[in-house]
Coordinates of C-alpha atoms in Angstrom, one line a residue:
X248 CA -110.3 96.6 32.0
X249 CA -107.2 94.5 32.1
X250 CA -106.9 90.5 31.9
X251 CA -106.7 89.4 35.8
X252 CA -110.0 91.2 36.6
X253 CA -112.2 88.7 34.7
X254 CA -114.6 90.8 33.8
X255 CA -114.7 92.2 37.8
X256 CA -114.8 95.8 38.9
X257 CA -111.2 96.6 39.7
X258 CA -110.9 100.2 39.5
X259 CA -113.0 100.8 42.8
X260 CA -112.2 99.5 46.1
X261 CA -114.9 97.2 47.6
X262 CA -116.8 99.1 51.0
X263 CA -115.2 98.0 54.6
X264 CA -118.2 96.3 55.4
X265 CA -118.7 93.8 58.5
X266 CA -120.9 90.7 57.1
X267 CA -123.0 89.5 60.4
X268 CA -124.2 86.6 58.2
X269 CA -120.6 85.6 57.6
X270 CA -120.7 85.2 61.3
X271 CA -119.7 80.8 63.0
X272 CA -122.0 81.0 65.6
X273 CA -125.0 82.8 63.6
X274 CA -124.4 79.9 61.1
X275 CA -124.5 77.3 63.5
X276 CA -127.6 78.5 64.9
X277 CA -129.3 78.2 61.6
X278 CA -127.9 74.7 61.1
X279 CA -129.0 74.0 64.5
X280 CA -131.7 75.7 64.5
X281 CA -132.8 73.4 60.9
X282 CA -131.8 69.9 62.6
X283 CA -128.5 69.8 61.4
X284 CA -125.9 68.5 64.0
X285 CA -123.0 70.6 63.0
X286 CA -119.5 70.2 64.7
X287 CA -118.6 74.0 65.6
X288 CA -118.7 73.7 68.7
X289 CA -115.6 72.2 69.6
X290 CA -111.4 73.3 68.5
X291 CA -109.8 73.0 65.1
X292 CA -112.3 75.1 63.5
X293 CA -111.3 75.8 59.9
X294 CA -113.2 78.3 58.1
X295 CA -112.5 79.7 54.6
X296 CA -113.9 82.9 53.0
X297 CA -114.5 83.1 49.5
X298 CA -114.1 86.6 47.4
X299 CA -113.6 88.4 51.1
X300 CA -113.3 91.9 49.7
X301 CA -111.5 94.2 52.2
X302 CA -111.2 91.7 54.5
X303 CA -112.6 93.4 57.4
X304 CA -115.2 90.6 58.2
X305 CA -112.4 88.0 58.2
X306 CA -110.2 90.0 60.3
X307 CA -113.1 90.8 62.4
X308 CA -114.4 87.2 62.6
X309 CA -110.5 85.7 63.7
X310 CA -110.3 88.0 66.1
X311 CA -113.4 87.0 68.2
X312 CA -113.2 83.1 67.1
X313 CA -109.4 82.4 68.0
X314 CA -110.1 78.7 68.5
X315 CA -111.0 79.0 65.2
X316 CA -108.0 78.7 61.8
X317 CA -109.2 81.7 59.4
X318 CA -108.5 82.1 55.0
X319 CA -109.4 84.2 53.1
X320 CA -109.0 85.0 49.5
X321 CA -109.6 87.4 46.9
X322 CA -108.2 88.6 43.4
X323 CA -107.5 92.1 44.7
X324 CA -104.1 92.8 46.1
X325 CA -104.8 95.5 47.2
X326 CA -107.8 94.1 48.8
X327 CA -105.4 91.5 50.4
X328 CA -103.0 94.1 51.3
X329 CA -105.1 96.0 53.3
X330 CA -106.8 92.9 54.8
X331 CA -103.2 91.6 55.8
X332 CA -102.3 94.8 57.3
X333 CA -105.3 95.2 59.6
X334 CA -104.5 90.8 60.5
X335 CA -100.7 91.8 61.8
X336 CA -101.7 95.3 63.5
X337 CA -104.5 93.1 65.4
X338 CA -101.8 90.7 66.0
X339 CA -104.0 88.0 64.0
X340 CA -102.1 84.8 63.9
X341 CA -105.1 82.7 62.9
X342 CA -106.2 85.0 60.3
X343 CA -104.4 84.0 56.7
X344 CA -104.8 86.2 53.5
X345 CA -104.1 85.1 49.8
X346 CA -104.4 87.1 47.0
X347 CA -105.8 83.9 44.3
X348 CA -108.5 83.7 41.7
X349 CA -110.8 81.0 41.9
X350 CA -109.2 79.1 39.1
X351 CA -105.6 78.6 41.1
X352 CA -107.1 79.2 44.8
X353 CA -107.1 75.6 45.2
X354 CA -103.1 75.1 44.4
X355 CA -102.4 77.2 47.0
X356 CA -100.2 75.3 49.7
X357 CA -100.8 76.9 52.7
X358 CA -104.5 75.9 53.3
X359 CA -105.8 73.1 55.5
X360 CA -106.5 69.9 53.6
X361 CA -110.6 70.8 54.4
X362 CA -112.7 72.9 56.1
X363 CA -115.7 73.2 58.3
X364 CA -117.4 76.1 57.4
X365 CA -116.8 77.9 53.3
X366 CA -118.6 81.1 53.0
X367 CA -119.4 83.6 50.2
X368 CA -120.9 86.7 50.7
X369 CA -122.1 88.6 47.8
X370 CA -119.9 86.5 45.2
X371 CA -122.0 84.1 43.5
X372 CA -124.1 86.5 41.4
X373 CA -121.2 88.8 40.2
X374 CA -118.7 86.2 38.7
X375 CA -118.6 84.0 35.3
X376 CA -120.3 80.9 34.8
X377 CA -116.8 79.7 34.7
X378 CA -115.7 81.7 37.8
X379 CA -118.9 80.0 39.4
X380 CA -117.5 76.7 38.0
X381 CA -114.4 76.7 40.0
X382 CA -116.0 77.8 43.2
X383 CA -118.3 74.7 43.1
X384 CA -115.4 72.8 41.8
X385 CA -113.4 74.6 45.7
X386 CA -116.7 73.4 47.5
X387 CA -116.3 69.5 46.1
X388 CA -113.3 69.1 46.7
X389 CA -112.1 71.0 49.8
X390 CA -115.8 71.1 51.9
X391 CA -115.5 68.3 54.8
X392 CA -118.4 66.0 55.1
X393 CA -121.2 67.6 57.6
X394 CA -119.3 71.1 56.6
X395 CA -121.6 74.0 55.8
X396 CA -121.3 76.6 52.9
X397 CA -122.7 79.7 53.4
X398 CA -124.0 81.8 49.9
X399 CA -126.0 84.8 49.3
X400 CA -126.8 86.0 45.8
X401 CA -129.3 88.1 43.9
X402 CA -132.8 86.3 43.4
X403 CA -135.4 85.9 41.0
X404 CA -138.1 87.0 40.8
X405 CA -137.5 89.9 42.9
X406 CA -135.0 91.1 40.4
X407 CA -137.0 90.8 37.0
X408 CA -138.0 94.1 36.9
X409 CA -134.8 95.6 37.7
X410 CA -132.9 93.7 35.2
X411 CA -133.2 96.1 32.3
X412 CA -132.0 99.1 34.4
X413 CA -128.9 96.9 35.4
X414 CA -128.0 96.3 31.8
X415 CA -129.1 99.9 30.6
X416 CA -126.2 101.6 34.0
X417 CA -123.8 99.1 32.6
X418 CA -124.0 99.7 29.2
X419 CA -123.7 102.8 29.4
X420 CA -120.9 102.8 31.4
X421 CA -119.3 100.8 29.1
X422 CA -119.7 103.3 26.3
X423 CA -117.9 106.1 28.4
X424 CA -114.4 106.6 29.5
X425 CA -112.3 108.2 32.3
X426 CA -112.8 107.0 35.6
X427 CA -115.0 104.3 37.1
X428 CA -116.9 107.0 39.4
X429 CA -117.3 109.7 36.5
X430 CA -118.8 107.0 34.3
X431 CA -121.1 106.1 37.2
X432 CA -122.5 108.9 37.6
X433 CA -123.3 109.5 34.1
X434 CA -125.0 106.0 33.8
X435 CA -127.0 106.8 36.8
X436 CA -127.8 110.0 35.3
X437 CA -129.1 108.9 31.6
X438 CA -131.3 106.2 33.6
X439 CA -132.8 109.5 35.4
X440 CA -133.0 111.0 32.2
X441 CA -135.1 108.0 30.8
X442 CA -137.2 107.8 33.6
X443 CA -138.3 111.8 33.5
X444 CA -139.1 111.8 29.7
X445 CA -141.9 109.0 30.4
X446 CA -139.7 106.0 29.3
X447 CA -142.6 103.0 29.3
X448 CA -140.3 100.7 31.1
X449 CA -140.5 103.0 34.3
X450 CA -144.1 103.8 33.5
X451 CA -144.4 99.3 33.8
X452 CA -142.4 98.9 36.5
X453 CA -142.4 101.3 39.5
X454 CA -140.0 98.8 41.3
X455 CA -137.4 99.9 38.9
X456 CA -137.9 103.6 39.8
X457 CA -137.8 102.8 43.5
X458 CA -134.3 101.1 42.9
X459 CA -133.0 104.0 40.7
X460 CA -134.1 106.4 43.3
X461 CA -132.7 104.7 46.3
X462 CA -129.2 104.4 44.6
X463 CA -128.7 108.4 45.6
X464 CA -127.9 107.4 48.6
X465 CA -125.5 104.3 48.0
X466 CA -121.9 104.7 48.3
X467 CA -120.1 104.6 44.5
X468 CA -118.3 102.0 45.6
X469 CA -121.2 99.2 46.3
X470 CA -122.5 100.6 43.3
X471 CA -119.6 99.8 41.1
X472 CA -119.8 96.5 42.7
X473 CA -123.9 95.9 42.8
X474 CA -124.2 96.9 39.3
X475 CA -121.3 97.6 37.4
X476 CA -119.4 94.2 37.0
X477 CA -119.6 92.7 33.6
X478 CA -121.1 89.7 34.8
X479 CA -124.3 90.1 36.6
X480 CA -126.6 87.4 37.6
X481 CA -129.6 86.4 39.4
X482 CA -130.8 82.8 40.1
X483 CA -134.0 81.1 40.8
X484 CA -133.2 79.0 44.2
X485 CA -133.7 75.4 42.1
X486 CA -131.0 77.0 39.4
X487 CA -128.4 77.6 42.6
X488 CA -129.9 74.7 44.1
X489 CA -128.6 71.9 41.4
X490 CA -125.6 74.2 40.7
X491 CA -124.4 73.1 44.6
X492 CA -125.8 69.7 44.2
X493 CA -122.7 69.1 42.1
X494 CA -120.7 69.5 45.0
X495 CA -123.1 66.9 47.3
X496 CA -124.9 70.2 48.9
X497 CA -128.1 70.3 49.8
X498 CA -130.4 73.0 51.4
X499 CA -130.7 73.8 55.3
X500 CA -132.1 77.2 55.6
X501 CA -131.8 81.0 55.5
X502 CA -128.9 82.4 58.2
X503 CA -132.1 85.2 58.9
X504 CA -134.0 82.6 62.0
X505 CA -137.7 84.3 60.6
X506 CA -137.0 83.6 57.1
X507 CA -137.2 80.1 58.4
X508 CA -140.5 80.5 60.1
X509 CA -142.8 80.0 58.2
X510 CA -145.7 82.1 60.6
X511 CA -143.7 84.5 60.3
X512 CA -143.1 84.9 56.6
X513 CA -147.1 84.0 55.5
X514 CA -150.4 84.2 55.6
X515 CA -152.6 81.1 55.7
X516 CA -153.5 80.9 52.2
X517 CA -150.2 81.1 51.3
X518 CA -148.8 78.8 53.4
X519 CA -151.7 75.5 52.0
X520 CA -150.4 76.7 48.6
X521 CA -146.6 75.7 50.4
X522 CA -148.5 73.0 51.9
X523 CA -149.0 71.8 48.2
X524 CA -146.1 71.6 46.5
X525 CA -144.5 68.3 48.1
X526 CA -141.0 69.0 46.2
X527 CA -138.2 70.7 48.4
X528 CA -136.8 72.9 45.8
X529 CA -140.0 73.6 44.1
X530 CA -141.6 74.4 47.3
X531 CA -138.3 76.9 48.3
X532 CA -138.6 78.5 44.5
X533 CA -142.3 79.1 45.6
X534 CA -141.5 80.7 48.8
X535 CA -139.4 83.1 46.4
X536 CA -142.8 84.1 44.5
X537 CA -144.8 84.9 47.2
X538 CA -142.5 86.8 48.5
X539 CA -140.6 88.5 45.8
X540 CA -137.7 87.9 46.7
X541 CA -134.7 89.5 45.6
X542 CA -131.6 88.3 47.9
X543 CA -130.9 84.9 49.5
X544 CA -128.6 84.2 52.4
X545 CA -128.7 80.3 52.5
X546 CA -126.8 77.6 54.5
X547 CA -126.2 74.2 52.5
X548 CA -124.7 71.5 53.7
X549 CA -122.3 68.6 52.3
X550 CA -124.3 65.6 54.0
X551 CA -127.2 66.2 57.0
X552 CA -126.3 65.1 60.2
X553 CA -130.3 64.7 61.8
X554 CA -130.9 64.8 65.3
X555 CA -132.9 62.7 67.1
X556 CA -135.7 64.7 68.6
X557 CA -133.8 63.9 72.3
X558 CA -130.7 65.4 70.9
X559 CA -132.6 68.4 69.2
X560 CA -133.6 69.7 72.4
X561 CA -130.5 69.2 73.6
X562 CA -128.7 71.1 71.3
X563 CA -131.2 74.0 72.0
X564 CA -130.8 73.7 76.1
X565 CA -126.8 73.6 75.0
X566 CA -127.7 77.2 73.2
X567 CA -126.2 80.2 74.8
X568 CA -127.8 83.4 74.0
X569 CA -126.8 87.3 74.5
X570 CA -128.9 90.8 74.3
X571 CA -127.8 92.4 71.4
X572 CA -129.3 95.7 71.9
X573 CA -130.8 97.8 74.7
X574 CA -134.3 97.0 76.3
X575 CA -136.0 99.2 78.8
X576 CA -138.4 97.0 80.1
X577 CA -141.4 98.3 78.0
X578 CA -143.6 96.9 75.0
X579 CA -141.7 96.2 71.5
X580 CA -143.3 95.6 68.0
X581 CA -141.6 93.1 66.1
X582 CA -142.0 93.2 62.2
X583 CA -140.6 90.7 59.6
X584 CA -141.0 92.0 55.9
X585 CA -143.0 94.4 56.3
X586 CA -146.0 92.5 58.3
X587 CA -146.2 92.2 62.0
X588 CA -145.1 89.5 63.9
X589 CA -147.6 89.6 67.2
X590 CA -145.9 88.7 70.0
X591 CA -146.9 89.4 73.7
X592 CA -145.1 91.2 76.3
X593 CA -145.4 89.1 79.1
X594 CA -143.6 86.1 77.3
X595 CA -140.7 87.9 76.2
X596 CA -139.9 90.6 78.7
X597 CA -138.7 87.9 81.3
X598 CA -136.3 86.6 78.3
X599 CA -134.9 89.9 77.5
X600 CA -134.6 91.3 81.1
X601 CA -133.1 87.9 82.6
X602 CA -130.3 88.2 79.2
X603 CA -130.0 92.3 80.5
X604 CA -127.7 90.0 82.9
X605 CA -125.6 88.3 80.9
X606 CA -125.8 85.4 78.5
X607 CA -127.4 82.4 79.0
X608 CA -127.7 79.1 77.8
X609 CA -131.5 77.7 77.0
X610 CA -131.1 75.6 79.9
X611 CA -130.2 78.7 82.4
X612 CA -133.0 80.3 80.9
X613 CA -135.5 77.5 81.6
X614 CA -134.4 77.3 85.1
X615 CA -134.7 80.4 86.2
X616 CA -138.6 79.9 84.5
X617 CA -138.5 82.7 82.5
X618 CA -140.3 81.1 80.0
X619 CA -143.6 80.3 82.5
X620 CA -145.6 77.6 81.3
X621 CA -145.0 77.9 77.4
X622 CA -145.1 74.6 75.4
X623 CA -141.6 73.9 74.0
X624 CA -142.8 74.8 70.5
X625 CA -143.4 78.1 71.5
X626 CA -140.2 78.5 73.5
X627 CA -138.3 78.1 70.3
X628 CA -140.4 80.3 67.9
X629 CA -140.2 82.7 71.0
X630 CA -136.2 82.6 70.9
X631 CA -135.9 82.5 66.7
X632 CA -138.2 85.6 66.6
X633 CA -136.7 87.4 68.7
X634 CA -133.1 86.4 67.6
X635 CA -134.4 87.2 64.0
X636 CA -135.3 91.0 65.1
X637 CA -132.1 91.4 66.8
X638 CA -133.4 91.9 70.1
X639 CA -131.1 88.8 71.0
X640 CA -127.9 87.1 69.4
X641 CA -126.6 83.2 69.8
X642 CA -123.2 83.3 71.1
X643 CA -120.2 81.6 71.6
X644 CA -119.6 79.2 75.2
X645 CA -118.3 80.2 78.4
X646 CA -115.5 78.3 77.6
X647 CA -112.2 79.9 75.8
X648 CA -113.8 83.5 76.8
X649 CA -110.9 85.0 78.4
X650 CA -108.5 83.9 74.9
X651 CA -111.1 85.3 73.2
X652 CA -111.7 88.4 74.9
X653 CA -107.6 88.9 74.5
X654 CA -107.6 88.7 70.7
X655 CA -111.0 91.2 70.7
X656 CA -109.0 93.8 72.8
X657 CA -106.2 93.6 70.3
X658 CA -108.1 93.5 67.4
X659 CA -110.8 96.3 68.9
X660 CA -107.9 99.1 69.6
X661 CA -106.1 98.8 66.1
X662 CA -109.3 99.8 64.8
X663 CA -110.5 102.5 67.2
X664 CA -107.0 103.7 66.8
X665 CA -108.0 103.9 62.8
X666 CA -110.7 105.9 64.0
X667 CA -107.9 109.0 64.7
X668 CA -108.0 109.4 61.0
X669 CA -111.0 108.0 59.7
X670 CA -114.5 106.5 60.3
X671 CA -114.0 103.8 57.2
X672 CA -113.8 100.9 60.0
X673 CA -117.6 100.7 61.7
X674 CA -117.7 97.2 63.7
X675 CA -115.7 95.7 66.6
X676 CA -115.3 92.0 67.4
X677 CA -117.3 90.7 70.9
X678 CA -116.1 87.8 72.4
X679 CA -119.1 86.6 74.0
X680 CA -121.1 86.5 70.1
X681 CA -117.8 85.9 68.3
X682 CA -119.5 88.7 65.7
X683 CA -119.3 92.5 65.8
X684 CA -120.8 95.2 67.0
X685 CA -121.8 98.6 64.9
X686 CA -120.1 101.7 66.5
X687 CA -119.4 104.8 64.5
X688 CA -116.1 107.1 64.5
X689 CA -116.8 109.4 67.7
X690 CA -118.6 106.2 69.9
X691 CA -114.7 104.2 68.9
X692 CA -112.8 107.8 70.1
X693 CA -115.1 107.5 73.2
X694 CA -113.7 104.4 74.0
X695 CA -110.5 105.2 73.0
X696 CA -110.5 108.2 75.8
X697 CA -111.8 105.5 78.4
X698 CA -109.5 103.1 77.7
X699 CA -106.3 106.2 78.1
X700 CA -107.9 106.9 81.8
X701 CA -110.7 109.6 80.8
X702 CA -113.5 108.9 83.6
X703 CA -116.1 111.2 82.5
X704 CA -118.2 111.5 78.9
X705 CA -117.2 114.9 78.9
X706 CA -113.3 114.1 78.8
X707 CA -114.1 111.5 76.0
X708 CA -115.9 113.9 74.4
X709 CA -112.6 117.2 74.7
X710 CA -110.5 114.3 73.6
X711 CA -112.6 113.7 70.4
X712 CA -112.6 117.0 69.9
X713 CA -109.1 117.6 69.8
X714 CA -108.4 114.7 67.4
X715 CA -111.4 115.9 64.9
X716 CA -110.5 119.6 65.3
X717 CA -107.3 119.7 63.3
X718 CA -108.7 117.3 60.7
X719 CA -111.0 120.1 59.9
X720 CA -113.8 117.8 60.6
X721 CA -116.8 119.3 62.0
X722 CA -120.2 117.7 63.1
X723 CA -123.4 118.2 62.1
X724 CA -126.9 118.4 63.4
X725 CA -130.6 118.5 61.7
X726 CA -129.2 118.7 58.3
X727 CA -126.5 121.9 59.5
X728 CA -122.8 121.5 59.8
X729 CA -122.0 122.7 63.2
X730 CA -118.9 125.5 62.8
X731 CA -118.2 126.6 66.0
X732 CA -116.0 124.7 68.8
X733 CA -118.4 125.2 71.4
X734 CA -121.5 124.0 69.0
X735 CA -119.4 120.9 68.0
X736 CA -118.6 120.3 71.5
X737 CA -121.6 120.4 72.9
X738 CA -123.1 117.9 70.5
X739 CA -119.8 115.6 71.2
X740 CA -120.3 116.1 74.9
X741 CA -124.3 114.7 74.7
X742 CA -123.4 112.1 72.5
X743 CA -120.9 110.7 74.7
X744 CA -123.3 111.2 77.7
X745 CA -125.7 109.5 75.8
X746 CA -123.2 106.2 75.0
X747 CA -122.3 105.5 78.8
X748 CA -125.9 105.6 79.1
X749 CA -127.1 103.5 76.3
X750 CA -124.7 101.8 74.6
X751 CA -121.6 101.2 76.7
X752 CA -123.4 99.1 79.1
X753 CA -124.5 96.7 76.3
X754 CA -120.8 96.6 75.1
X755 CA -119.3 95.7 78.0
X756 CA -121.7 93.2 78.3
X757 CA -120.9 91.9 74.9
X758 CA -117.1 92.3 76.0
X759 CA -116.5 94.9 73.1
X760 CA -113.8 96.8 75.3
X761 CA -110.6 98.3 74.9
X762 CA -109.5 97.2 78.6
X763 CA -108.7 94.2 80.3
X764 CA -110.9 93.0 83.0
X765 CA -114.0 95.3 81.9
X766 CA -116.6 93.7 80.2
X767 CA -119.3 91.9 82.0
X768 CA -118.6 88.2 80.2
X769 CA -114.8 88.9 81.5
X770 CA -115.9 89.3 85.3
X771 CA -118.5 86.3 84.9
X772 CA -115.9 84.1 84.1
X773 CA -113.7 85.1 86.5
X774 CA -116.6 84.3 89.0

């Protein structure tokens, strides 16, 4: 471990990740969503990431928010020179890299004298007190009044149990040498050795057993950073809560829309004892009990902007929204934490088939009487459940489409072009959300073959092919590696059928295209 790492892992990269929470107009929603009139929705946007890793969700995010100025920092160079690499094949010229710690981030002379938005993602429980120190110290300072901070972190009590594993992984790791994987391994290993020879602590807490068991099929590099960093810590809310309150924060909401609904999170019982507890934080720290909780993903704020009940709704009609994922016109079940969130068919089929054309704004959607004769109550509870199931996404406005969809397309082909060697990079960047959207190695070649003039699935798929072939890679298929061309093409050929089908429709809707013109949000605005 050497001195600039502060204790952080630094011998393992950090995963290529895309961090939908991370996302403007998801945060927005929330702050919305929570009566908080936020000011995203016009230019000079200026939104600063925090410990960003890889950088892929930065680079991601710039891409499909254009109007928006981007920073990002991290102690890593070669986090930062990977990140920076991605920003000027993408052509990112609102995207801005800086390999700082948080002690001298703030010196740095290129950033804007404040921002809008600050997020952290998976930062706040893996840093030193005084590493969290300077991050609040960031937030005081640099934070512009009304601006949101967005922070997720480990939570008690959903992590008390696991806490002794945690230390017992990293102390043994500690004790070994050679590499960072090997060492790993080993740690992961001895806990399994523990837990087989009838250790009481397992015995006490099957949670911990559950977590052990589940990390076979983790990556070693999220391990590393989950588990492995020499500071580790997980808060009560009202301990994070006054932490931020030193900066003038105080508490919105989750980013998740259910895990702000409280019929959605809680029986009846459980919600008089909420009822009871007439303290803000206490009442949040009690939420956390009933539900175990084990990982917040909150939105503070530096000074509440309240709407007037006029100007809530308002800001709700103003609310453009997109189908994020397919629907065939039959029944779904919706589930939130493991219970079931009832909801019936016939209010929100007409929402999800009328958005199966395109976004549209609350106010479109009302219109066209989608929502029959629903009281406005249950119009919104309607649109945050099924926002908070990812049936649907808030998006970005009409306006500034056709910039955005430009810096998408750009951003979109460096990384399906990635995708020739490799299937590290898993998200492209929509214009019409201003997000990403998941699509594995062979869907990105797919698209690559459209975009070089390939008409049919099969073509997409014989080009796949002969970019995977002399890689050696091969597919498989219920648990067997395929060997043969013709087995590997065939299973290429039915998953490309299957994409135009299934998910290319929904892509060009969502503007996630490698060609000018194409998507749906494109053609509606040129209409």
């Amino acid at each position: 471990m050497t001195d600039w790492t502060s204790g952080y892992v630094a011998g393992i990269d950090y995963t290529h990740d895309f961090h939908s929470q991370l996302t403007p107009a998801l945060l927005g929603f929330g702050a919305m969503s929570q009566g908080h009139r936020h000011r995203l929705d016009g230019g000079n946007v200026t939104y600063c990431e925090l410990g960003c890793g890889q950088g892929f969700s930065a680079n991601l995010l710039a891409a499909a928010n254009p109007h928006a100025e981007f920073h990002a920092m991290d102690f890593s160079p070669s986090h930062i020179a990977g990140a920076a690499e991605l920003a000027q094949e993408a052509g990112l010229e609102n995207m801005h890299f800086h390999e700082r710690s948080f002690a001298d981030f703030e010196d740095t002379p290129q950033l804007p004298g404040a921002f809008d938005i600050i997020a952290l993602h998976g930062v706040f429980s893996w840093v030193s007190a005084a590493n969290r120190d300077c991050i609040t110290r960031f937030i005081a300072r640099r934070l512009k009044p009304g601006g949101l901070v967005y922070v997720s972190y480990n939570a008690l009590p959903g992590w008390a149990a696991a806490m002794p594993l945690r230390r017992i992984l990293a102390g043994r790791a500690a004790q070994g040498s050679g590499p960072l994987t090997g060492r790993i391994d080993d740690a992961v290993a001895f806990a399994r050795q523990l837990e087989q020879a009838g250790a009481g602590y397992f015995g006490s807490n099957p949670a911990a057993g559950r977590r052990l068991k589940h990390m076979g099929a983790m990556p070693e590099n999220y391990l590393a950073h989950e588990y492995f960093n020499h500071d580790w810590k997980p808060f009560y809310f009202e301990e994070l809560s006054d932490s931020l309150a030193q900066a003038k924060l105080g508490f919105l909401g989750s980013v998740h829309p259910l895990d702000n609904l409280d019929c959605a999170r809680f029986t009846p019982e459980q919600q008089a004892l909420l009822d009871s507890e007439s303290d803000p934080d206490r009442r949040e720290g009690l939420r956390d009990v009933l539900l175990n909780e084990h990982f917040r993903t909150d939105i503070f704020v530096k000074g509440k902007l309240a709407h007037t009940p006029r100007g809530g709704i308002g800001a709700w009609f103003a609310t453009p929204f997109a189908l994020a994922r397919p629907y065939s016109g039959g029944p779904l079940k919706f589930h939130h934490r493991g219970r079931g969130v009832p909801m019936e068919q016939q209010q929100y089929a007409p929402v999800l088939q009328a958005l199966a054309k395109g976004p549209a704004t609350v106010r479109s959607l009302l219109d066209q009487g989608v929502f029959g004769a629903m009281e406005w109550g249950s119009i919104t509870r309607l649109l945050r459940v099924l926002a908070g199931t990812g049936c649907i996404t808030p998006c970005l406005p009409q306006e500034g489409l056709d910039q955005r969809a430009a810096a998408c397309r750009a951003f979109n082909l460096a990384v399906c072009k990635r995708a020739e060697e490799s299937g590290t990079l898993r998200f492209l960047a929509s214009p019409v959300t201003g997000g990403g959207v998941e699509l594995d190695r062979f869907e990105q070649l797919f698209l690559l073959a459209r975009n070089e003039g390939h008409e049919t699935p099969a073509d997409w798929a014989d080009l796949a092919w002969r970019i995977l072939a002399p890689q050696g890679q091969r597919l498989q298929h219920e648990g067997r590696v395929l060997e043969t061309e013709a087995e590997n093409l065939a299973l290429l050929r039915a998953r490309a059928g299957n994409f135009a089908a299934r998910r290319l429709p929904l892509c060009d809707s969502l503007g996630v295209t490698l060609e000018a013109g194409c998507g749906a949000g494109e053609k509606q605005a040129a209409a």
